[in-house]
CSV table of C-alpha atoms in Angstrom, one decimal:
chain,number,residue,atom,x,y,z
A,1,UNK,CA,-0.8,-31.5,22.6
A,2,UNK,CA,-0.5,-27.7,22.0
A,3,UNK,CA,-3.4,-25.6,23.4
A,4,UNK,CA,-5.5,-23.3,21.1
A,5,UNK,CA,-3.6,-20.4,22.3
A,6,UNK,CA,-0.3,-21.8,21.6
A,7,UNK,CA,-1.4,-22.7,18.2
A,8,UNK,CA,-2.6,-19.1,17.6
A,9,UNK,CA,0.7,-17.6,18.8
A,10,UNK,CA,2.7,-19.9,16.5
A,11,UNK,CA,0.5,-18.9,13.5
A,12,UNK,CA,0.9,-15.2,14.3
A,13,UNK,CA,4.6,-15.5,14.7
A,14,UNK,CA,4.7,-17.1,11.2
A,15,UNK,CA,2.6,-14.2,9.9
A,16,UNK,CA,4.8,-11.7,11.4
A,17,UNK,CA,7.9,-13.2,9.7
A,18,UNK,CA,6.3,-13.1,6.3
A,19,UNK,CA,5.2,-9.5,7.2
A,20,UNK,CA,8.9,-8.7,7.8
A,21,UNK,CA,9.9,-9.8,4.4
A,22,UNK,CA,7.1,-7.8,2.8
A,23,UNK,CA,8.1,-4.7,4.7
A,24,UNK,CA,11.6,-4.8,3.6
A,25,UNK,CA,10.8,-5.6,0.1
A,26,UNK,CA,8.3,-2.7,0.0
A,27,UNK,CA,10.9,-0.3,1.5
A,28,UNK,CA,13.5,-1.4,-1.2
A,29,UNK,CA,10.8,-0.9,-3.9
A,30,UNK,CA,10.3,2.8,-2.7
A,31,UNK,CA,14.0,3.6,-2.3
A,32,UNK,CA,16.4,1.6,-4.3
A,33,UNK,CA,14.7,-0.7,-6.8
A,34,UNK,CA,15.4,0.0,-10.4
A,35,UNK,CA,12.2,0.9,-12.5
A,36,UNK,CA,12.4,-2.3,-14.5
A,37,UNK,CA,11.8,-4.3,-11.4
A,38,UNK,CA,8.3,-2.9,-10.6
A,39,UNK,CA,6.1,-5.3,-12.2
A,40,UNK,CA,7.9,-8.5,-10.9
A,41,UNK,CA,8.2,-6.9,-7.4
A,42,UNK,CA,4.5,-6.1,-7.4
A,43,UNK,CA,3.6,-9.6,-8.4
A,44,UNK,CA,5.8,-11.0,-5.6
A,45,UNK,CA,4.5,-8.7,-3.0
A,46,UNK,CA,0.9,-9.7,-4.1
A,47,UNK,CA,1.9,-13.4,-3.8
A,48,UNK,CA,3.1,-12.6,-0.2
A,49,UNK,CA,-0.2,-10.9,0.6
A,50,UNK,CA,-2.2,-13.8,-0.7
A,51,UNK,CA,-0.1,-16.2,1.3
A,52,UNK,CA,-0.5,-14.3,4.5
A,53,UNK,CA,-4.1,-14.0,3.8
A,54,UNK,CA,-4.5,-17.8,3.4
A,55,UNK,CA,-2.6,-18.4,6.5
A,56,UNK,CA,-4.6,-16.0,8.6
A,57,UNK,CA,-8.1,-17.0,7.2
A,58,UNK,CA,-7.5,-20.9,7.4
A,59,UNK,CA,-10.5,-22.4,9.1
A,60,UNK,CA,-8.4,-23.8,12.0
A,61,UNK,CA,-7.5,-20.2,13.1
A,62,UNK,CA,-11.3,-19.5,13.5
A,63,UNK,CA,-11.7,-22.8,15.4
A,64,UNK,CA,-8.7,-22.0,17.7
A,65,UNK,CA,-10.2,-18.5,18.5
A,66,UNK,CA,-13.5,-20.2,19.4
A,67,UNK,CA,-11.8,-22.8,21.5
A,68,UNK,CA,-9.4,-20.5,23.5
A,69,UNK,CA,-10.4,-20.2,27.2
A,70,UNK,CA,-9.9,-16.6,28.4
A,71,UNK,CA,-10.1,-17.8,31.9
A,72,UNK,CA,-6.8,-19.7,31.4
A,73,UNK,CA,-5.0,-16.6,30.1
A,74,UNK,CA,-3.4,-13.5,31.9
A,75,UNK,CA,-4.2,-10.0,31.0
A,76,UNK,CA,-1.5,-9.7,28.2
A,77,UNK,CA,-2.7,-13.0,26.6
A,78,UNK,CA,-6.3,-11.9,26.6
A,79,UNK,CA,-5.4,-8.6,25.1
A,80,UNK,CA,-3.4,-10.6,22.4
A,81,UNK,CA,-6.3,-12.8,21.6
A,82,UNK,CA,-8.5,-9.7,21.3
A,83,UNK,CA,-6.1,-8.3,18.7
A,84,UNK,CA,-5.9,-11.7,16.9
A,85,UNK,CA,-9.7,-11.8,16.7
A,86,UNK,CA,-9.9,-8.3,15.3
A,87,UNK,CA,-7.2,-9.0,12.6
A,88,UNK,CA,-8.8,-12.4,11.8
A,89,UNK,CA,-12.3,-10.9,11.4
A,90,UNK,CA,-10.9,-8.1,9.1
A,91,UNK,CA,-9.0,-10.6,6.9
A,92,UNK,CA,-11.6,-13.3,6.8
A,93,UNK,CA,-14.2,-11.1,5.2
A,94,UNK,CA,-12.1,-10.7,1.9
A,95,UNK,CA,-11.6,-13.3,-0.8
A,96,UNK,CA,-7.9,-13.9,-1.8
A,97,UNK,CA,-8.7,-12.8,-5.3
A,98,UNK,CA,-9.5,-9.3,-4.1
A,99,UNK,CA,-6.4,-9.0,-1.8
A,100,UNK,CA,-4.3,-10.0,-4.7
A,101,UNK,CA,-6.1,-7.7,-7.1
A,102,UNK,CA,-5.9,-4.7,-4.9
A,103,UNK,CA,-2.2,-5.3,-4.1
A,104,UNK,CA,-1.3,-5.5,-7.9
A,105,UNK,CA,-3.4,-2.4,-8.7
A,106,UNK,CA,-1.8,-0.4,-5.8
A,107,UNK,CA,1.7,-1.3,-6.8
A,108,UNK,CA,1.0,-0.3,-10.5
A,109,UNK,CA,-0.7,3.0,-9.4
A,110,UNK,CA,2.1,4.1,-7.0
A,111,UNK,CA,5.0,3.1,-9.3
A,112,UNK,CA,3.5,5.1,-12.2
A,113,UNK,CA,2.7,7.9,-10.0
A,114,UNK,CA,6.4,8.6,-9.5
A,115,UNK,CA,6.7,9.6,-13.2
A,116,UNK,CA,3.2,11.0,-13.6
A,117,UNK,CA,3.4,13.4,-10.7
A,118,UNK,CA,6.5,15.3,-12.1
A,119,UNK,CA,4.8,15.4,-15.4
A,120,UNK,CA,1.5,16.8,-14.1
A,121,UNK,CA,-0.2,13.9,-15.8
A,122,UNK,CA,-3.6,13.7,-14.1
A,123,UNK,CA,-5.1,11.7,-16.9
A,124,UNK,CA,-2.6,9.0,-16.7
A,125,UNK,CA,-2.9,8.9,-12.9
A,126,UNK,CA,-6.6,9.0,-12.8
A,127,UNK,CA,-6.9,5.7,-14.9
A,128,UNK,CA,-4.9,3.8,-12.5
A,129,UNK,CA,-6.5,5.3,-9.5
A,130,UNK,CA,-10.0,4.4,-10.8
A,131,UNK,CA,-9.0,0.7,-10.6
A,132,UNK,CA,-7.8,1.2,-7.1
A,133,UNK,CA,-11.0,3.0,-6.1
A,134,UNK,CA,-13.1,0.3,-7.6
A,135,UNK,CA,-11.5,-2.4,-5.6
A,136,UNK,CA,-11.4,-0.3,-2.5
A,137,UNK,CA,-15.2,0.2,-2.8
A,138,UNK,CA,-15.7,-3.4,-3.2
A,139,UNK,CA,-13.6,-4.0,-0.1
A,140,UNK,CA,-15.5,-1.3,1.8
A,141,UNK,CA,-19.0,-2.8,0.8
A,142,UNK,CA,-17.9,-6.3,2.1
A,143,UNK,CA,-16.8,-4.9,5.3
A,144,UNK,CA,-19.7,-2.5,5.7
A,145,UNK,CA,-22.2,-5.3,5.2
A,146,UNK,CA,-20.5,-7.5,7.8
A,147,UNK,CA,-20.2,-4.8,10.5
A,148,UNK,CA,-23.5,-3.0,9.9
A,149,UNK,CA,-21.7,0.4,9.3
A,150,UNK,CA,-21.1,2.7,6.4
A,151,UNK,CA,-18.4,2.0,3.8
A,152,UNK,CA,-16.2,4.7,5.0
A,153,UNK,CA,-16.5,3.7,8.6
A,154,UNK,CA,-15.5,0.2,7.6
A,155,UNK,CA,-12.3,1.3,6.1
A,156,UNK,CA,-11.5,3.8,8.8
A,157,UNK,CA,-11.7,1.1,11.4
A,158,UNK,CA,-8.8,-0.6,9.7
A,159,UNK,CA,-6.5,2.4,10.7
A,160,UNK,CA,-8.2,3.7,13.7
A,161,UNK,CA,-10.3,1.1,15.6
A,162,UNK,CA,-13.2,2.6,17.5
A,163,UNK,CA,-13.2,5.9,15.4
A,164,UNK,CA,-16.3,6.7,13.3
A,165,UNK,CA,-17.1,9.3,10.6
A,166,UNK,CA,-19.7,10.8,13.0
A,167,UNK,CA,-17.0,11.5,15.6
A,168,UNK,CA,-14.7,12.9,12.9
A,169,UNK,CA,-17.4,15.1,11.5
A,170,UNK,CA,-18.0,16.5,14.9
A,171,UNK,CA,-14.3,17.0,15.6
A,172,UNK,CA,-13.4,18.4,12.3
A,173,UNK,CA,-16.5,20.5,12.2
A,174,UNK,CA,-15.4,22.2,15.3
A,175,UNK,CA,-11.9,22.8,13.9
A,176,UNK,CA,-13.4,24.2,10.8
A,177,UNK,CA,-15.2,26.8,13.0
A,178,UNK,CA,-12.1,28.2,14.6
A,179,UNK,CA,-9.2,27.3,12.4
A,180,UNK,CA,-9.7,30.0,9.6
A,181,UNK,CA,-9.8,32.8,12.1
A,182,UNK,CA,-6.8,31.6,14.1
A,183,UNK,CA,-4.9,31.1,10.9
A,184,UNK,CA,-5.6,34.7,9.8
A,185,UNK,CA,-4.7,36.2,13.2
A,186,UNK,CA,-1.3,34.3,13.2
A,187,UNK,CA,-0.6,35.2,9.6
A,188,UNK,CA,-1.4,38.9,10.3
A,189,UNK,CA,0.8,38.9,13.4
A,190,UNK,CA,3.7,37.3,11.6
A,191,UNK,CA,3.4,39.7,8.7
A,192,UNK,CA,4.7,42.5,11.0
A,193,UNK,CA,7.8,40.4,11.8
A,194,UNK,CA,10.7,40.2,9.5
A,195,UNK,CA,12.3,36.7,9.0
A,196,UNK,CA,15.4,36.2,7.0
A,197,UNK,CA,15.6,33.0,4.8
A,198,UNK,CA,18.8,31.0,4.8
A,199,UNK,CA,20.5,31.2,1.4
A,200,UNK,CA,21.6,27.8,-0.2
A,201,UNK,CA,22.7,25.7,-1.8
A,202,UNK,CA,23.0,23.2,1.0
A,203,UNK,CA,24.7,20.1,-0.1
A,204,UNK,CA,22.6,16.9,0.2
A,205,UNK,CA,25.5,15.0,1.9
A,206,UNK,CA,25.7,17.9,4.6
A,207,UNK,CA,22.0,17.7,5.1
A,208,UNK,CA,22.2,14.0,5.5
A,209,UNK,CA,24.8,14.4,8.2
A,210,UNK,CA,22.6,16.9,10.0
A,211,UNK,CA,19.8,14.5,10.0
A,212,UNK,CA,21.9,11.7,11.3
A,213,UNK,CA,23.2,14.1,14.1
A,214,UNK,CA,19.6,14.9,15.1
A,215,UNK,CA,18.6,11.3,14.9
A,216,UNK,CA,21.4,10.6,17.4
A,217,UNK,CA,20.3,13.5,19.6
A,218,UNK,CA,16.8,11.9,19.6
A,219,UNK,CA,18.3,8.5,20.7
A,220,UNK,CA,17.5,6.6,17.4
A,221,UNK,CA,19.0,3.1,17.6
A,222,UNK,CA,21.3,2.9,14.5
A,223,UNK,CA,21.8,-0.7,15.2
A,224,UNK,CA,18.2,-1.4,14.5
A,225,UNK,CA,17.5,1.1,11.6
A,226,UNK,CA,18.8,3.4,8.9
A,227,UNK,CA,18.1,6.5,7.0
A,228,UNK,CA,17.5,6.7,3.3
A,229,UNK,CA,15.9,8.7,0.5
A,230,UNK,CA,12.4,8.3,-1.2
A,231,UNK,CA,10.1,10.4,-3.2
A,232,UNK,CA,7.8,10.6,-0.2
A,233,UNK,CA,9.2,10.5,3.3
A,234,UNK,CA,8.1,7.5,5.3
A,235,UNK,CA,8.9,5.0,8.1
A,236,UNK,CA,8.9,1.4,7.1
A,237,UNK,CA,10.5,-1.9,8.0
A,238,UNK,CA,9.9,-3.7,11.3
A,239,UNK,CA,10.7,-2.9,14.9
A,240,UNK,CA,13.9,-4.7,14.8
A,241,UNK,CA,15.0,-3.0,11.6
A,242,UNK,CA,13.2,0.3,11.1
A,243,UNK,CA,13.8,2.1,7.9
A,244,UNK,CA,13.0,5.8,7.6
A,245,UNK,CA,13.3,8.2,4.6
A,246,UNK,CA,13.3,11.8,3.8
A,247,UNK,CA,13.9,13.9,0.6
A,248,UNK,CA,16.4,16.6,0.0
A,249,UNK,CA,16.3,20.0,-1.7
A,250,UNK,CA,19.7,21.9,-2.1
A,251,UNK,CA,17.9,25.2,-2.0
A,252,UNK,CA,16.4,24.8,1.5
A,253,UNK,CA,17.1,22.3,4.3
A,254,UNK,CA,14.3,22.6,6.8
A,255,UNK,CA,11.9,20.3,5.1
A,256,UNK,CA,14.4,17.5,5.0
A,257,UNK,CA,15.4,18.2,8.6
A,258,UNK,CA,11.9,18.3,10.0
A,259,UNK,CA,11.1,15.2,7.9
A,260,UNK,CA,13.8,13.3,9.6
A,261,UNK,CA,12.6,14.4,13.1
A,262,UNK,CA,9.1,13.4,12.2
A,263,UNK,CA,10.1,9.9,10.9
A,264,UNK,CA,12.3,9.5,13.9
A,265,UNK,CA,9.3,9.9,16.0
A,266,UNK,CA,7.7,7.0,14.3
A,267,UNK,CA,11.0,5.0,14.5
A,268,UNK,CA,11.4,5.5,18.2
A,269,UNK,CA,7.9,4.1,18.9
A,270,UNK,CA,8.6,1.0,16.7
A,271,UNK,CA,12.0,0.5,18.3
A,272,UNK,CA,10.6,0.7,21.8
A,273,UNK,CA,7.4,-1.4,21.4
A,274,UNK,CA,7.3,-4.4,23.8
A,275,UNK,CA,9.9,-7.1,22.8
A,276,UNK,CA,8.6,-9.8,25.3
A,277,UNK,CA,5.8,-10.8,23.0
A,278,UNK,CA,7.6,-11.1,19.5
A,279,UNK,CA,5.5,-11.7,16.5
A,280,UNK,CA,2.2,-11.1,18.5
A,281,UNK,CA,-0.4,-8.6,17.6
A,282,UNK,CA,-0.4,-7.2,21.2
A,283,UNK,CA,3.2,-6.1,20.7
A,284,UNK,CA,2.3,-3.8,17.7
A,285,UNK,CA,1.6,-0.1,17.6
A,286,UNK,CA,-1.9,0.7,18.9
A,287,UNK,CA,-3.3,2.5,15.9
A,288,UNK,CA,-2.3,4.8,13.0
A,289,UNK,CA,-3.3,8.0,14.9
A,290,UNK,CA,-1.2,6.8,18.0
A,291,UNK,CA,1.8,6.2,15.7
A,292,UNK,CA,1.2,9.7,14.1
A,293,UNK,CA,1.0,11.3,17.5
A,294,UNK,CA,4.5,10.0,18.2
A,295,UNK,CA,6.0,11.4,15.0
A,296,UNK,CA,4.1,14.7,15.6
A,297,UNK,CA,5.2,14.8,19.3
A,298,UNK,CA,8.8,14.7,18.1
A,299,UNK,CA,8.4,17.1,15.1
A,300,UNK,CA,5.9,19.6,16.5
A,301,UNK,CA,5.9,19.5,20.3
A,302,UNK,CA,9.6,18.9,20.5
A,303,UNK,CA,11.2,19.7,17.2
A,304,UNK,CA,9.7,23.2,16.7
A,305,UNK,CA,10.0,24.3,20.3
A,306,UNK,CA,12.4,27.2,21.0
A,307,UNK,CA,14.4,24.9,23.4
A,308,UNK,CA,14.9,22.2,20.8
A,309,UNK,CA,15.8,24.6,18.1
A,310,UNK,CA,18.5,26.3,20.2
A,311,UNK,CA,19.7,22.8,21.1
A,312,UNK,CA,20.3,21.8,17.4
A,313,UNK,CA,21.3,25.1,16.0
A,314,UNK,CA,25.1,24.5,16.7
A,315,UNK,CA,24.9,21.4,14.5
A,316,UNK,CA,23.1,23.2,11.8
A,317,UNK,CA,25.7,25.9,11.6
A,318,UNK,CA,28.6,23.4,11.9
A,319,UNK,CA,27.3,21.2,8.9
A,320,UNK,CA,25.6,23.8,6.7
A,321,UNK,CA,27.7,26.9,7.4
A,322,UNK,CA,26.9,30.0,9.5
A,323,UNK,CA,24.9,32.9,8.0
A,324,UNK,CA,22.7,35.8,9.3
A,325,UNK,CA,19.6,33.7,8.8
A,326,UNK,CA,20.9,31.2,11.4
A,327,UNK,CA,20.9,33.8,14.2
A,328,UNK,CA,19.1,32.2,17.2
A,329,UNK,CA,16.0,34.3,17.2
A,330,UNK,CA,15.7,34.2,13.4
A,331,UNK,CA,16.1,30.4,13.2
A,332,UNK,CA,13.3,29.9,15.8
A,333,UNK,CA,11.0,32.3,14.0
A,334,UNK,CA,11.8,30.5,10.7
A,335,UNK,CA,10.8,27.1,12.1
A,336,UNK,CA,7.6,28.6,13.6
A,337,UNK,CA,6.6,30.4,10.5
A,338,UNK,CA,3.0,30.0,9.5
A,339,UNK,CA,2.3,30.3,5.7
A,340,UNK,CA,-0.6,28.5,4.0
A,341,UNK,CA,0.9,26.4,1.1
A,342,UNK,CA,-0.2,23.8,-1.4
A,343,UNK,CA,2.0,20.9,-0.1
A,344,UNK,CA,0.6,18.9,2.9
A,345,UNK,CA,4.1,17.5,4.0
A,346,UNK,CA,5.6,20.9,4.1
A,347,UNK,CA,2.6,22.6,5.8
A,348,UNK,CA,3.0,24.4,9.1
A,349,UNK,CA,1.1,22.8,12.0
A,350,UNK,CA,-1.5,25.6,12.1
A,351,UNK,CA,-2.7,25.1,8.5
A,352,UNK,CA,-2.1,21.4,8.3
A,353,UNK,CA,-5.6,20.4,9.5
A,354,UNK,CA,-7.0,22.1,6.7
A,355,UNK,CA,-5.0,19.8,4.3
A,356,UNK,CA,-6.4,16.8,6.2
A,357,UNK,CA,-10.1,18.1,6.3
A,358,UNK,CA,-9.9,18.5,2.5
A,359,UNK,CA,-8.7,15.0,2.0
A,360,UNK,CA,-11.0,13.6,4.3
A,361,UNK,CA,-14.1,15.2,2.8
A,362,UNK,CA,-13.1,14.0,-0.6
A,363,UNK,CA,-12.2,10.4,0.2
A,364,UNK,CA,-15.5,10.0,2.3
A,365,UNK,CA,-17.4,11.0,-0.8
A,366,UNK,CA,-15.3,8.9,-3.1
A,367,UNK,CA,-15.8,5.6,-1.1
A,368,UNK,CA,-19.4,6.3,-0.5
A,369,UNK,CA,-19.9,6.6,-4.3
A,370,UNK,CA,-21.1,10.2,-4.0
A,371,UNK,CA,-18.3,11.4,-6.5
A,372,UNK,CA,-15.9,9.7,-9.0
A,373,UNK,CA,-12.3,10.0,-9.6
A,374,UNK,CA,-12.9,12.5,-12.4
A,375,UNK,CA,-14.5,14.9,-9.9
A,376,UNK,CA,-11.4,15.1,-7.6
A,377,UNK,CA,-9.5,18.0,-9.3
A,378,UNK,CA,-12.4,20.4,-9.2
A,379,UNK,CA,-13.4,19.5,-5.6
A,380,UNK,CA,-9.7,19.7,-4.6
A,381,UNK,CA,-9.6,23.3,-6.1
A,382,UNK,CA,-12.9,24.4,-4.4
A,383,UNK,CA,-11.9,23.1,-1.0
A,384,UNK,CA,-8.3,24.5,-1.1
A,385,UNK,CA,-9.8,27.9,-1.9
A,386,UNK,CA,-12.3,27.8,0.8
A,387,UNK,CA,-10.0,26.4,3.4
A,388,UNK,CA,-6.7,28.0,2.6
A,389,UNK,CA,-7.5,30.6,0.0
A,390,UNK,CA,-5.1,28.9,-2.5
A,391,UNK,CA,-5.5,28.0,-6.3
A,392,UNK,CA,-4.6,24.6,-7.7
A,393,UNK,CA,-6.4,25.0,-11.1
A,394,UNK,CA,-4.4,22.8,-13.6
A,395,UNK,CA,-1.7,22.1,-11.0
A,396,UNK,CA,-2.3,18.4,-10.2
A,397,UNK,CA,1.4,18.0,-9.3
A,398,UNK,CA,1.0,20.1,-6.2
A,399,UNK,CA,-2.8,19.3,-5.8
A,400,UNK,CA,-4.5,16.2,-5.9
A,401,UNK,CA,-1.5,14.1,-7.1
A,402,UNK,CA,0.9,15.2,-4.3
A,403,UNK,CA,0.2,12.2,-1.9
A,404,UNK,CA,1.0,8.5,-2.0
A,405,UNK,CA,-1.9,7.2,0.2
A,406,UNK,CA,-4.7,6.8,-2.4
A,407,UNK,CA,-2.4,5.0,-4.8
A,408,UNK,CA,-2.6,1.7,-2.7
A,409,UNK,CA,-6.2,2.2,-1.5
A,410,UNK,CA,-5.3,3.6,2.0
A,411,UNK,CA,-8.8,5.3,2.3
A,412,UNK,CA,-9.3,6.2,6.0
A,413,UNK,CA,-5.8,7.0,6.8
A,414,UNK,CA,-5.7,10.8,6.3
A,415,UNK,CA,-7.9,11.7,9.4
A,416,UNK,CA,-5.4,10.0,11.6
A,417,UNK,CA,-2.8,12.7,11.0
A,418,UNK,CA,-4.9,15.5,12.7
A,419,UNK,CA,-6.0,13.0,15.3
A,420,UNK,CA,-2.4,12.3,15.9
A,421,UNK,CA,-1.6,16.1,16.2
A,422,UNK,CA,-4.5,16.3,18.9
A,423,UNK,CA,-3.1,13.3,20.8
A,424,UNK,CA,0.4,14.8,20.6
A,425,UNK,CA,-0.7,18.0,22.1
A,426,UNK,CA,-2.6,16.1,24.8
A,427,UNK,CA,0.3,13.9,25.6
A,428,UNK,CA,2.6,16.9,25.9
A,429,UNK,CA,0.1,18.4,28.3
A,430,UNK,CA,0.2,15.1,30.3
A,431,UNK,CA,4.0,15.3,30.2
A,432,UNK,CA,4.1,18.8,31.6
A,433,UNK,CA,2.0,17.7,34.5
A,434,UNK,CA,4.3,14.9,35.2
A,435,UNK,CA,7.5,17.1,34.5
A,436,UNK,CA,6.8,20.6,35.1
A,437,UNK,CA,10.4,21.4,34.4
A,438,UNK,CA,10.4,19.8,30.9
A,439,UNK,CA,11.2,23.1,29.1
A,440,UNK,CA,14.3,23.5,31.3
A,441,UNK,CA,15.3,19.9,30.6
A,442,UNK,CA,15.0,20.4,26.9
A,443,UNK,CA,17.1,23.5,27.1
A,444,UNK,CA,19.8,21.6,28.9
A,445,UNK,CA,19.6,18.9,26.1
A,446,UNK,CA,18.4,16.3,28.6
A,447,UNK,CA,15.7,14.5,26.6
A,448,UNK,CA,15.8,11.2,28.5
A,449,UNK,CA,13.1,12.0,30.9
A,450,UNK,CA,10.8,12.8,28.0
A,451,UNK,CA,11.6,9.4,26.4
A,452,UNK,CA,11.2,7.6,29.7
A,453,UNK,CA,7.7,9.2,30.1
A,454,UNK,CA,6.7,8.2,26.5
A,455,UNK,CA,8.1,4.8,27.1
A,456,UNK,CA,6.1,4.3,30.3
A,457,UNK,CA,2.9,5.7,29.0
A,458,UNK,CA,2.8,4.7,25.4
A,459,UNK,CA,5.6,2.7,23.9
A,460,UNK,CA,5.8,-0.2,26.4
A,461,UNK,CA,2.1,-1.0,26.0
A,462,UNK,CA,1.9,-1.8,22.3
A,463,UNK,CA,-1.8,-2.8,21.6
A,464,UNK,CA,-2.5,-3.9,25.2
A,465,UNK,CA,-5.2,-1.1,25.6
A,466,UNK,CA,-7.7,0.5,23.4
A,467,UNK,CA,-6.7,3.9,22.1
A,468,UNK,CA,-9.1,5.6,24.4
A,469,UNK,CA,-7.8,3.6,27.4
A,470,UNK,CA,-4.1,4.2,26.4
A,471,UNK,CA,-4.8,8.1,26.3
A,472,UNK,CA,-6.9,8.1,29.5
A,473,UNK,CA,-4.1,6.2,31.3
A,474,UNK,CA,-1.4,8.7,30.1
A,475,UNK,CA,-3.4,11.9,30.5
A,476,UNK,CA,-6.5,11.3,32.7
A,477,UNK,CA,-9.0,11.9,30.0
A,478,UNK,CA,-10.2,10.8,26.6
A,479,UNK,CA,-9.2,12.8,23.4
A,480,UNK,CA,-9.8,16.5,24.2
A,481,UNK,CA,-9.1,18.6,21.1
A,482,UNK,CA,-9.0,21.8,23.4
A,483,UNK,CA,-5.3,21.0,24.2
A,484,UNK,CA,-4.4,21.2,20.4
A,485,UNK,CA,-6.1,24.6,20.0
A,486,UNK,CA,-4.4,25.8,23.2
A,487,UNK,CA,-1.0,24.6,22.0
A,488,UNK,CA,-1.4,26.5,18.7
A,489,UNK,CA,-2.5,29.7,20.5
A,490,UNK,CA,0.2,29.5,23.0
A,491,UNK,CA,3.0,28.9,20.5
A,492,UNK,CA,1.9,31.2,17.6
A,493,UNK,CA,-0.1,34.0,19.4
A,494,UNK,CA,1.4,34.1,22.9
A,495,UNK,CA,4.9,33.0,22.2
A,496,UNK,CA,5.0,30.4,24.9
């Protein structure tokens, strides 16, 4: 007779397989599916969500979790049960009807957003978003009551276990104190420097080939993944079949290039998660912020370093054509340019936290019921003005409609971007302690020691440890934002 643990592993393997189908169907919906398939696909995905929810919340799963004997398990198995329990508790709180309704509302909102954003149609978007917010508040209230926490903390825990609004307020409050001054100092410094902008057009196919060449340089496994196009760059699929996307603009190539580097960071993490526990929660990525730390490690710590930019410049010239703006010093300066802008995904790493703080403050108030959807545009304008000195009045397309996250109710997700940036800076500091010669290795094009260090310290562990323990094991301390500030000052003020 199978043990309780064996029954649990079998159930979670089954859930993983349904999740595989859902992930690939979701990728197809956002990349290749014709518009007419939206409604049917949304219903199919909702049905899959309900099925997975029913399997996970079946009463025998709770019984097995109560019966399992930790003393009979090894360290990995105990960590797996801990993750199983966390996932089960989160799911068991919600009625299947709410899971289905939220899935359908999110699909409807996201698909309509694709046409509404280019049309600057805030009113149309707001109507769909109101339903998503209503259902998200209902979910938040259920989770908050069960956990004895605030609504927002209940949703934040879904993406970043152990993180709270109080901790974020403290961390982001600190950033608010020093970021505006640092940003202004860097902008003033760079205003005295002349940077030439590459002149297009840059053919989409050539940009794609450049992206593929860089992915190869970053050791992406093309036997277990691919690159495609979507309205909003993302990394999806499953570890065995990772799907990353970018978007192209023939007038400039850096956004697509850096988008590919960013998503490749996500993909390398997925492709190198532990394979010895297939289908089990312990084999999955630790948290959203840790996932983001890997993409930002690739894009910011590696991708915008002078050493890496020199490394890829020959491929840039080969595929896009040489011109004065692609002279080495100018190319580096171009990729390290700081200029506050409206679009989060195109933001430099200095102004980026301001975009996150803005969204964090709005979504906190929205979920807690302090504001309504109709209040978002005015608040967005006020915060964009105070944080970055920019105006979004009437420009919903490049303002509060630019992101995809709120369309499916992913409230609590945005803070993980800046948490990820701080983890990435701290991890790179840890890497430099272990490999003092890392800059020389990058200059030589020898990235393998970097990947080996990430594999040993982050990738191979999956969800075996808590986020705090994972970071402490890798760097010797819990999250310390000082490394992020030091990184920004070193790169943008001191040129090191």
